[in-house]
C-alpha cells in the first residue's frame, strides 16, 4: 500500500534574497495512520559536484532538533516550529551569506513513508558603494570619460548616470555604457561642468556616488611657446653677460700685470 505521508507545500521552489536578510524554506507535510514509524526530518544542501557529498544542515530525530549540526550555519538555522512533528518541517535561515546559495532538500521520513522537496536559494550581494572618477584631461574640446565602479555585488550589475546640477540634463554628446559604468562626453564644453550621480544596481539593491566635473579651457599653447622662447633668450643673454664680464676681468688683470713689469 502507498504511504499516506505527503509534502503539501506549494510555494516557490526558487527564492532570491540579499545577503544579510533572512529566508524561510517551506516544507509542510501531512501524515496518515499507516505512517507509524519514528519521524525523521533532514535538511541538506545538495552538492553541485557529484563527486562530493551533500551537507546535512539541520536534523529532527527522536523528538529532538539538532540545529548546530552544520558549522557554517551554526546559530543561523532553526526549525520554524517548536514542534516539527505537527506537520511543519520548514526552516528559517538568518544572516544570509553568498556561500549559503544552493539547492536545499527537505526530506521527511516516517516509516513506511518518505517524501522530499527541493528548493533553490540564491543569495545575492547588493552593490558596494561605487567609486566615481574621471579619466584623462577634462578640457574643452576633449572627450571626457566619467567612470563608476562597484568592487562588490552580484552580477548582472547595471550603472546609470544623471546630472544633478544646472539643467539636470546630460550633455547631448554623452554616450553611456550601463554595463561598464562609463559616460563619455564627446567634445566637452564648459556647459558639461557640474555634479553627476552614478547609481550601481542589481536585483537586490542600489548604491551611488557623486562626482563634480570641472571642464576647463584648453591651455594657451601659443602663449606657452612664446614664454619658453623669451625665457631661453633671457638665459642666453645672462650667460653672455657673465662670459663678457669674465673675459673683461681677465683682460684687465693681464694688462695690470704688464704695466707692473714695465715699471720694474
PDB file of C-alpha atoms in Angstrom:
ATOM      1  CA  UNK A   1       0.000   0.000   0.000  1.00  0.00           C
ATOM      2  CA  UNK A   2       1.172   3.537  -0.741  1.00  0.00           C
ATOM      3  CA  UNK A   3       2.193   5.651   2.217  1.00  0.00           C
ATOM      4  CA  UNK A   4      -0.056   8.485   3.289  1.00  0.00           C
ATOM      5  CA  UNK A   5       2.899  10.795   4.015  1.00  0.00           C
ATOM      6  CA  UNK A   6       2.751  13.806   1.709  1.00  0.00           C
ATOM      7  CA  UNK A   7       4.561  17.149   1.489  1.00  0.00           C
ATOM      8  CA  UNK A   8       1.883  19.747   0.903  1.00  0.00           C
ATOM      9  CA  UNK A   9       3.945  22.951   0.368  1.00  0.00           C
ATOM     10  CA  UNK A  10       3.152  24.570  -2.965  1.00  0.00           C
ATOM     11  CA  UNK A  11       5.153  27.803  -2.702  1.00  0.00           C
ATOM     12  CA  UNK A  12       8.010  28.865  -4.997  1.00  0.00           C
ATOM     13  CA  UNK A  13      10.856  26.409  -5.437  1.00  0.00           C
ATOM     14  CA  UNK A  14      13.348  29.187  -6.253  1.00  0.00           C
ATOM     15  CA  UNK A  15      13.993  32.151  -3.958  1.00  0.00           C
ATOM     16  CA  UNK A  16      16.274  35.172  -4.363  1.00  0.00           C
ATOM     17  CA  UNK A  17      17.413  37.100  -1.288  1.00  0.00           C
ATOM     18  CA  UNK A  18      20.013  39.730  -0.455  1.00  0.00           C
ATOM     19  CA  UNK A  19      22.940  38.947   1.801  1.00  0.00           C
ATOM     20  CA  UNK A  20      22.160  39.766   5.423  1.00  0.00           C
ATOM     21  CA  UNK A  21      18.453  39.036   5.018  1.00  0.00           C
ATOM     22  CA  UNK A  22      16.509  36.043   6.351  1.00  0.00           C
ATOM     23  CA  UNK A  23      14.572  33.394   4.479  1.00  0.00           C
ATOM     24  CA  UNK A  24      12.010  30.736   5.254  1.00  0.00           C
ATOM     25  CA  UNK A  25      12.335  27.472   3.330  1.00  0.00           C
ATOM     26  CA  UNK A  26       8.864  25.971   3.393  1.00  0.00           C
ATOM     27  CA  UNK A  27       8.220  22.268   3.943  1.00  0.00           C
ATOM     28  CA  UNK A  28       4.740  21.403   5.244  1.00  0.00           C
ATOM     29  CA  UNK A  29       3.666  17.761   5.444  1.00  0.00           C
ATOM     30  CA  UNK A  30       0.758  15.557   6.422  1.00  0.00           C
ATOM     31  CA  UNK A  31       0.746  12.052   7.882  1.00  0.00           C
ATOM     32  CA  UNK A  32      -1.657   9.138   7.666  1.00  0.00           C
ATOM     33  CA  UNK A  33      -2.434   6.432  10.227  1.00  0.00           C
ATOM     34  CA  UNK A  34      -0.284   3.916   8.394  1.00  0.00           C
ATOM     35  CA  UNK A  35       2.796   6.143   8.909  1.00  0.00           C
ATOM     36  CA  UNK A  36       3.598   4.691  12.298  1.00  0.00           C
ATOM     37  CA  UNK A  37       7.415   4.710  12.430  1.00  0.00           C
ATOM     38  CA  UNK A  38       9.622   7.327  14.124  1.00  0.00           C
ATOM     39  CA  UNK A  39       9.630  10.779  12.476  1.00  0.00           C
ATOM     40  CA  UNK A  40      12.904  11.978  10.951  1.00  0.00           C
ATOM     41  CA  UNK A  41      13.360  15.316   9.193  1.00  0.00           C
ATOM     42  CA  UNK A  42      16.565  16.097   7.355  1.00  0.00           C
ATOM     43  CA  UNK A  43      17.522  19.290   5.515  1.00  0.00           C
ATOM     44  CA  UNK A  44      20.530  19.010   3.199  1.00  0.00           C
ATOM     45  CA  UNK A  45      22.480  21.400   0.995  1.00  0.00           C
ATOM     46  CA  UNK A  46      22.938  19.385  -2.157  1.00  0.00           C
ATOM     47  CA  UNK A  47      26.367  19.299  -3.752  1.00  0.00           C
ATOM     48  CA  UNK A  48      26.656  20.611  -7.302  1.00  0.00           C
ATOM     49  CA  UNK A  49      29.557  18.197  -7.785  1.00  0.00           C
ATOM     50  CA  UNK A  50      28.592  14.540  -7.982  1.00  0.00           C
ATOM     51  CA  UNK A  51      31.989  13.641  -6.561  1.00  0.00           C
ATOM     52  CA  UNK A  52      31.200  15.375  -3.253  1.00  0.00           C
ATOM     53  CA  UNK A  53      28.728  14.516  -0.527  1.00  0.00           C
ATOM     54  CA  UNK A  54      25.642  16.547   0.295  1.00  0.00           C
ATOM     55  CA  UNK A  55      25.877  18.588   3.505  1.00  0.00           C
ATOM     56  CA  UNK A  56      23.281  17.932   6.212  1.00  0.00           C
ATOM     57  CA  UNK A  57      22.260  21.341   7.569  1.00  0.00           C
ATOM     58  CA  UNK A  58      19.728  20.534  10.315  1.00  0.00           C
ATOM     59  CA  UNK A  59      18.046  17.402  11.718  1.00  0.00           C
ATOM     60  CA  UNK A  60      14.981  16.370  13.680  1.00  0.00           C
ATOM     61  CA  UNK A  61      15.162  12.851  15.060  1.00  0.00           C
ATOM     62  CA  UNK A  62      13.957  11.099  18.193  1.00  0.00           C
ATOM     63  CA  UNK A  63      11.700  14.052  19.095  1.00  0.00           C
ATOM     64  CA  UNK A  64      14.761  16.316  19.210  1.00  0.00           C
ATOM     65  CA  UNK A  65      16.060  19.062  16.916  1.00  0.00           C
ATOM     66  CA  UNK A  66      19.776  19.233  16.057  1.00  0.00           C
ATOM     67  CA  UNK A  67      20.219  22.816  14.920  1.00  0.00           C
ATOM     68  CA  UNK A  68      24.008  23.122  15.330  1.00  0.00           C
ATOM     69  CA  UNK A  69      24.727  20.218  13.002  1.00  0.00           C
ATOM     70  CA  UNK A  70      26.359  22.246  10.208  1.00  0.00           C
ATOM     71  CA  UNK A  71      29.203  24.502  11.426  1.00  0.00           C
ATOM     72  CA  UNK A  72      28.986  27.248   8.709  1.00  0.00           C
ATOM     73  CA  UNK A  73      25.317  27.851   9.677  1.00  0.00           C
ATOM     74  CA  UNK A  74      25.632  27.358  13.415  1.00  0.00           C
ATOM     75  CA  UNK A  75      23.303  29.779  15.192  1.00  0.00           C
ATOM     76  CA  UNK A  76      21.700  30.858  11.916  1.00  0.00           C
ATOM     77  CA  UNK A  77      19.402  27.934  11.042  1.00  0.00           C
ATOM     78  CA  UNK A  78      16.334  26.917  13.075  1.00  0.00           C
ATOM     79  CA  UNK A  79      13.121  24.975  12.599  1.00  0.00           C
ATOM     80  CA  UNK A  80      10.183  27.277  12.038  1.00  0.00           C
ATOM     81  CA  UNK A  81       8.051  25.312  14.519  1.00  0.00           C
ATOM     82  CA  UNK A  82       8.976  24.449  18.089  1.00  0.00           C
ATOM     83  CA  UNK A  83       7.431  21.029  17.436  1.00  0.00           C
ATOM     84  CA  UNK A  84       8.032  19.973  13.782  1.00  0.00           C
ATOM     85  CA  UNK A  85       6.172  16.690  14.207  1.00  0.00           C
ATOM     86  CA  UNK A  86       2.907  18.606  13.982  1.00  0.00           C
ATOM     87  CA  UNK A  87       3.412  18.963  10.240  1.00  0.00           C
ATOM     88  CA  UNK A  88       5.800  21.905   9.818  1.00  0.00           C
ATOM     89  CA  UNK A  89       9.313  20.920   8.766  1.00  0.00           C
ATOM     90  CA  UNK A  90      10.090  24.414   7.457  1.00  0.00           C
ATOM     91  CA  UNK A  91      13.333  26.111   8.475  1.00  0.00           C
ATOM     92  CA  UNK A  92      14.425  29.734   8.879  1.00  0.00           C
ATOM     93  CA  UNK A  93      17.898  30.798   7.812  1.00  0.00           C
ATOM     94  CA  UNK A  94      19.143  34.180   9.068  1.00  0.00           C
ATOM     95  CA  UNK A  95      22.114  36.428   8.265  1.00  0.00           C
ATOM     96  CA  UNK A  96      22.319  35.093   4.735  1.00  0.00           C
ATOM     97  CA  UNK A  97      25.704  34.868   3.040  1.00  0.00           C
ATOM     98  CA  UNK A  98      26.545  34.340  -0.617  1.00  0.00           C
ATOM     99  CA  UNK A  99      28.025  30.956   0.374  1.00  0.00           C
ATOM    100  CA  UNK A 100      24.521  29.873   1.503  1.00  0.00           C
ATOM    101  CA  UNK A 101      23.401  29.768  -2.137  1.00  0.00           C
ATOM    102  CA  UNK A 102      22.461  26.339  -3.443  1.00  0.00           C
ATOM    103  CA  UNK A 103      19.773  23.694  -3.709  1.00  0.00           C
ATOM    104  CA  UNK A 104      18.239  22.632  -0.392  1.00  0.00           C
ATOM    105  CA  UNK A 105      16.334  19.392   0.114  1.00  0.00           C
ATOM    106  CA  UNK A 106      13.759  18.763   2.813  1.00  0.00           C
ATOM    107  CA  UNK A 107      13.378  15.031   3.455  1.00  0.00           C
ATOM    108  CA  UNK A 108      10.617  13.781   5.744  1.00  0.00           C
ATOM    109  CA  UNK A 109      10.687  10.110   6.804  1.00  0.00           C
ATOM    110  CA  UNK A 110       8.121   8.213   8.838  1.00  0.00           C
ATOM    111  CA  UNK A 111       8.037   4.536   8.012  1.00  0.00           C
ATOM    112  CA  UNK A 112       6.923   3.357   5.647  1.00  0.00           C
ATOM    113  CA  UNK A 113       6.613   6.811   4.067  1.00  0.00           C
ATOM    114  CA  UNK A 114       9.398   9.062   2.760  1.00  0.00           C
ATOM    115  CA  UNK A 115       8.975  12.283   0.794  1.00  0.00           C
ATOM    116  CA  UNK A 116      11.276  15.161  -0.203  1.00  0.00           C
ATOM    117  CA  UNK A 117      11.125  18.651  -1.628  1.00  0.00           C
ATOM    118  CA  UNK A 118      13.892  20.713  -3.235  1.00  0.00           C
ATOM    119  CA  UNK A 119      14.293  24.483  -3.206  1.00  0.00           C
ATOM    120  CA  UNK A 120      16.875  26.688  -4.903  1.00  0.00           C
ATOM    121  CA  UNK A 121      18.169  29.576  -2.780  1.00  0.00           C
ATOM    122  CA  UNK A 122      20.145  32.342  -4.488  1.00  0.00           C
ATOM    123  CA  UNK A 123      21.796  34.796  -2.087  1.00  0.00           C
ATOM    124  CA  UNK A 124      22.722  37.953  -3.946  1.00  0.00           C
ATOM    125  CA  UNK A 125      25.120  40.643  -2.747  1.00  0.00           C
ATOM    126  CA  UNK A 126      23.946  44.192  -3.319  1.00  0.00           C
ATOM    127  CA  UNK A 127      26.452  46.587  -4.944  1.00  0.00           C
ATOM    128  CA  UNK A 128      29.102  48.132  -2.718  1.00  0.00           C
ATOM    129  CA  UNK A 129      29.346  51.923  -2.729  1.00  0.00           C
ATOM    130  CA  UNK A 130      30.828  52.717  -6.145  1.00  0.00           C
ATOM    131  CA  UNK A 131      33.835  54.931  -6.804  1.00  0.00           C
ATOM    132  CA  UNK A 132      33.353  57.825  -9.231  1.00  0.00           C
ATOM    133  CA  UNK A 133      36.277  59.429 -11.041  1.00  0.00           C
ATOM    134  CA  UNK A 134      37.332  60.996 -14.331  1.00  0.00           C
ATOM    135  CA  UNK A 135      39.802  59.557 -16.817  1.00  0.00           C
ATOM    136  CA  UNK A 136      42.137  61.724 -18.884  1.00  0.00           C
ATOM    137  CA  UNK A 137      42.100  65.511 -19.324  1.00  0.00           C
ATOM    138  CA  UNK A 138      38.953  67.481 -18.501  1.00  0.00           C
ATOM    139  CA  UNK A 139      39.448  70.245 -21.036  1.00  0.00           C
ATOM    140  CA  UNK A 140      37.124  71.856 -23.532  1.00  0.00           C
ATOM    141  CA  UNK A 141      37.195  70.133 -26.902  1.00  0.00           C
ATOM    142  CA  UNK A 142      38.445  66.842 -25.419  1.00  0.00           C
ATOM    143  CA  UNK A 143      36.497  63.607 -24.884  1.00  0.00           C
ATOM    144  CA  UNK A 144      35.923  63.437 -21.113  1.00  0.00           C
ATOM    145  CA  UNK A 145      35.285  59.997 -19.575  1.00  0.00           C
ATOM    146  CA  UNK A 146      33.468  59.630 -16.243  1.00  0.00           C
ATOM    147  CA  UNK A 147      33.830  56.184 -14.700  1.00  0.00           C
ATOM    148  CA  UNK A 148      31.890  54.449 -11.937  1.00  0.00           C
ATOM    149  CA  UNK A 149      32.685  51.024 -10.472  1.00  0.00           C
ATOM    150  CA  UNK A 150      31.481  48.875  -7.555  1.00  0.00           C
ATOM    151  CA  UNK A 151      34.048  46.430  -6.200  1.00  0.00           C
ATOM    152  CA  UNK A 152      31.353  44.071  -4.866  1.00  0.00           C
ATOM    153  CA  UNK A 153      27.922  42.969  -5.989  1.00  0.00           C
ATOM    154  CA  UNK A 154      26.234  40.028  -7.678  1.00  0.00           C
ATOM    155  CA  UNK A 155      26.073  40.285 -11.453  1.00  0.00           C
ATOM    156  CA  UNK A 156      24.447  41.499 -13.522  1.00  0.00           C
ATOM    157  CA  UNK A 157      25.297  44.995 -12.276  1.00  0.00           C
ATOM    158  CA  UNK A 158      23.830  47.988 -14.084  1.00  0.00           C
ATOM    159  CA  UNK A 159      25.111  51.573 -13.895  1.00  0.00           C
ATOM    160  CA  UNK A 160      23.143  54.733 -14.621  1.00  0.00           C
ATOM    161  CA  UNK A 161      24.259  58.383 -14.693  1.00  0.00           C
ATOM    162  CA  UNK A 162      22.354  61.597 -14.108  1.00  0.00           C
ATOM    163  CA  UNK A 163      23.345  65.232 -13.828  1.00  0.00           C
ATOM    164  CA  UNK A 164      22.177  66.767 -10.557  1.00  0.00           C
ATOM    165  CA  UNK A 165      23.057  70.418 -11.160  1.00  0.00           C
ATOM    166  CA  UNK A 166      22.076  73.198 -13.568  1.00  0.00           C
ATOM    167  CA  UNK A 167      19.643  71.905 -16.210  1.00  0.00           C
ATOM    168  CA  UNK A 168      19.924  68.337 -14.842  1.00  0.00           C
ATOM    169  CA  UNK A 169      20.224  67.132 -18.423  1.00  0.00           C
ATOM    170  CA  UNK A 170      23.157  65.033 -19.557  1.00  0.00           C
ATOM    171  CA  UNK A 171      25.234  66.655 -22.311  1.00  0.00           C
ATOM    172  CA  UNK A 172      23.816  65.939 -25.758  1.00  0.00           C
ATOM    173  CA  UNK A 173      27.121  64.350 -26.803  1.00  0.00           C
ATOM    174  CA  UNK A 174      27.219  61.955 -23.818  1.00  0.00           C
ATOM    175  CA  UNK A 175      27.465  58.222 -24.600  1.00  0.00           C
ATOM    176  CA  UNK A 176      26.555  55.871 -21.729  1.00  0.00           C
ATOM    177  CA  UNK A 177      27.737  52.323 -21.099  1.00  0.00           C
ATOM    178  CA  UNK A 178      25.363  50.830 -18.482  1.00  0.00           C
ATOM    179  CA  UNK A 179      27.464  47.667 -18.095  1.00  0.00           C
ATOM    180  CA  UNK A 180      30.936  49.219 -18.000  1.00  0.00           C
ATOM    181  CA  UNK A 181      29.757  52.137 -15.856  1.00  0.00           C
ATOM    182  CA  UNK A 182      31.183  54.885 -18.067  1.00  0.00           C
ATOM    183  CA  UNK A 183      29.831  58.039 -19.627  1.00  0.00           C
ATOM    184  CA  UNK A 184      31.849  59.511 -22.485  1.00  0.00           C
ATOM    185  CA  UNK A 185      31.230  63.232 -23.039  1.00  0.00           C
ATOM    186  CA  UNK A 186      32.496  63.823 -26.562  1.00  0.00           C
ATOM    187  CA  UNK A 187      33.993  67.207 -27.471  1.00  0.00           C
ATOM    188  CA  UNK A 188      33.192  68.508 -23.967  1.00  0.00           C
ATOM    189  CA  UNK A 189      32.243  72.118 -23.430  1.00  0.00           C
ATOM    190  CA  UNK A 190      32.118  74.243 -20.278  1.00  0.00           C
ATOM    191  CA  UNK A 191      28.367  73.583 -20.032  1.00  0.00           C
ATOM    192  CA  UNK A 192      29.166  69.955 -19.184  1.00  0.00           C
ATOM    193  CA  UNK A 193      30.608  71.084 -15.844  1.00  0.00           C
ATOM    194  CA  UNK A 194      28.559  70.253 -12.762  1.00  0.00           C
ATOM    195  CA  UNK A 195      27.598  67.485 -10.345  1.00  0.00           C
ATOM    196  CA  UNK A 196      26.865  63.969 -11.564  1.00  0.00           C
ATOM    197  CA  UNK A 197      25.419  60.970  -9.734  1.00  0.00           C
ATOM    198  CA  UNK A 198      26.197  57.365 -10.683  1.00  0.00           C
ATOM    199  CA  UNK A 199      23.902  54.613  -9.375  1.00  0.00           C
ATOM    200  CA  UNK A 200      25.015  50.983  -9.324  1.00  0.00           C
ATOM    201  CA  UNK A 201      22.172  48.472  -9.050  1.00  0.00           C
ATOM    202  CA  UNK A 202      21.238  44.823  -9.245  1.00  0.00           C
ATOM    203  CA  UNK A 203      18.099  42.901  -8.314  1.00  0.00           C
ATOM    204  CA  UNK A 204      18.616  43.295  -4.558  1.00  0.00           C
ATOM    205  CA  UNK A 205      19.908  46.815  -4.000  1.00  0.00           C
ATOM    206  CA  UNK A 206      21.445  50.092  -5.146  1.00  0.00           C
ATOM    207  CA  UNK A 207      24.329  52.356  -4.131  1.00  0.00           C
ATOM    208  CA  UNK A 208      25.503  55.655  -5.599  1.00  0.00           C
ATOM    209  CA  UNK A 209      28.359  58.136  -5.660  1.00  0.00           C
ATOM    210  CA  UNK A 210      28.687  61.825  -6.583  1.00  0.00           C
ATOM    211  CA  UNK A 211      31.300  63.366  -8.879  1.00  0.00           C
ATOM    212  CA  UNK A 212      31.920  67.044  -9.678  1.00  0.00           C
ATOM    213  CA  UNK A 213      33.178  67.702 -13.192  1.00  0.00           C
ATOM    214  CA  UNK A 214      35.009  70.943 -13.987  1.00  0.00           C
ATOM    215  CA  UNK A 215      35.669  71.364 -17.714  1.00  0.00           C
ATOM    216  CA  UNK A 216      38.462  73.918 -18.123  1.00  0.00           C
ATOM    217  CA  UNK A 217      39.547  75.945 -21.184  1.00  0.00           C
ATOM    218  CA  UNK A 218      42.438  74.445 -23.133  1.00  0.00           C
ATOM    219  CA  UNK A 219      45.882  75.860 -22.302  1.00  0.00           C
ATOM    220  CA  UNK A 220      47.163  78.829 -24.397  1.00  0.00           C
ATOM    221  CA  UNK A 221      49.719  76.905 -26.432  1.00  0.00           C
ATOM    222  CA  UNK A 222      50.983  79.941 -28.364  1.00  0.00           C
ATOM    223  CA  UNK A 223      51.485  81.886 -25.133  1.00  0.00           C
ATOM    224  CA  UNK A 224      53.342  78.983 -23.560  1.00  0.00           C
ATOM    225  CA  UNK A 225      55.668  78.669 -26.580  1.00  0.00           C
ATOM    226  CA  UNK A 226      56.324  82.433 -26.582  1.00  0.00           C
ATOM    227  CA  UNK A 227      57.063  82.326 -22.867  1.00  0.00           C
ATOM    228  CA  UNK A 228      59.526  79.479 -23.312  1.00  0.00           C
ATOM    229  CA  UNK A 229      61.318  81.329 -26.129  1.00  0.00           C
ATOM    230  CA  UNK A 230      61.595  84.509 -24.041  1.00  0.00           C
ATOM    231  CA  UNK A 231      62.891  82.510 -21.054  1.00  0.00           C
ATOM    232  CA  UNK A 232      65.547  80.829 -23.242  1.00  0.00           C
ATOM    233  CA  UNK A 233      66.630  84.197 -24.714  1.00  0.00           C
ATOM    234  CA  UNK A 234      66.926  85.699 -21.225  1.00  0.00           C
ATOM    235  CA  UNK A 235      69.054  82.777 -20.086  1.00  0.00           C
ATOM    236  CA  UNK A 236      71.307  83.167 -23.145  1.00  0.00           C
ATOM    237  CA  UNK A 237      71.661  86.933 -22.525  1.00  0.00           C
ATOM    238  CA  UNK A 238      72.565  86.314 -18.882  1.00  0.00           C
ATOM    239  CA  UNK A 239      75.156  83.702 -19.909  1.00  0.00           C
ATOM    240  CA  UNK A 240      76.590  86.134 -22.492  1.00  0.00           C
ATOM    241  CA  UNK A 241      76.867  88.920 -19.887  1.00  0.00           C
ATOM    242  CA  UNK A 242      78.604  86.577 -17.456  1.00  0.00           C
ATOM    243  CA  UNK A 243      81.077  85.450 -20.130  1.00  0.00           C
ATOM    244  CA  UNK A 244      81.704  89.067 -21.165  1.00  0.00           C
ATOM    245  CA  UNK A 245      82.393  90.115 -17.576  1.00  0.00           C
ATOM    246  CA  UNK A 246      84.749  87.170 -17.052  1.00  0.00           C
ATOM    247  CA  UNK A 247      86.700  87.935 -20.233  1.00  0.00           C
ATOM    248  CA  UNK A 248      86.933  91.636 -19.358  1.00  0.00           C
ATOM    249  CA  UNK A 249      88.169  90.888 -15.859  1.00  0.00           C
ATOM    250  CA  UNK A 250      90.793  88.509 -17.225  1.00  0.00           C
ATOM    251  CA  UNK A 251      91.948  91.085 -19.801  1.00  0.00           C
ATOM    252  CA  UNK A 252      92.209  93.802 -17.141  1.00  0.00           C
ATOM    253  CA  UNK A 253      94.251  91.563 -14.868  1.00  0.00           C
ATOM    254  CA  UNK A 254      96.648  90.776 -17.746  1.00  0.00           C
ATOM    255  CA  UNK A 255      97.005  94.485 -18.581  1.00  0.00           C
ATOM    256  CA  UNK A 256      97.799  95.404 -14.968  1.00  0.00           C
ATOM    257  CA  UNK A 257     100.451  92.682 -14.862  1.00  0.00           C
ATOM    258  CA  UNK A 258     102.162  94.041 -17.993  1.00  0.00           C
ATOM    259  CA  UNK A 259     102.240  97.618 -16.574  1.00  0.00           C
ATOM    260  CA  UNK A 260     103.762  96.310 -13.380  1.00  0.00           C
ATOM    261  CA  UNK A 261     106.530  94.543 -15.330  1.00  0.00           C
ATOM    262  CA  UNK A 262     107.376  97.711 -17.350  1.00  0.00           C
ATOM    263  CA  UNK A 263     107.740  99.763 -14.126  1.00  0.00           C
ATOM    264  CA  UNK A 264     110.225  97.212 -12.803  1.00  0.00           C
TER     265      UNK A 264
END
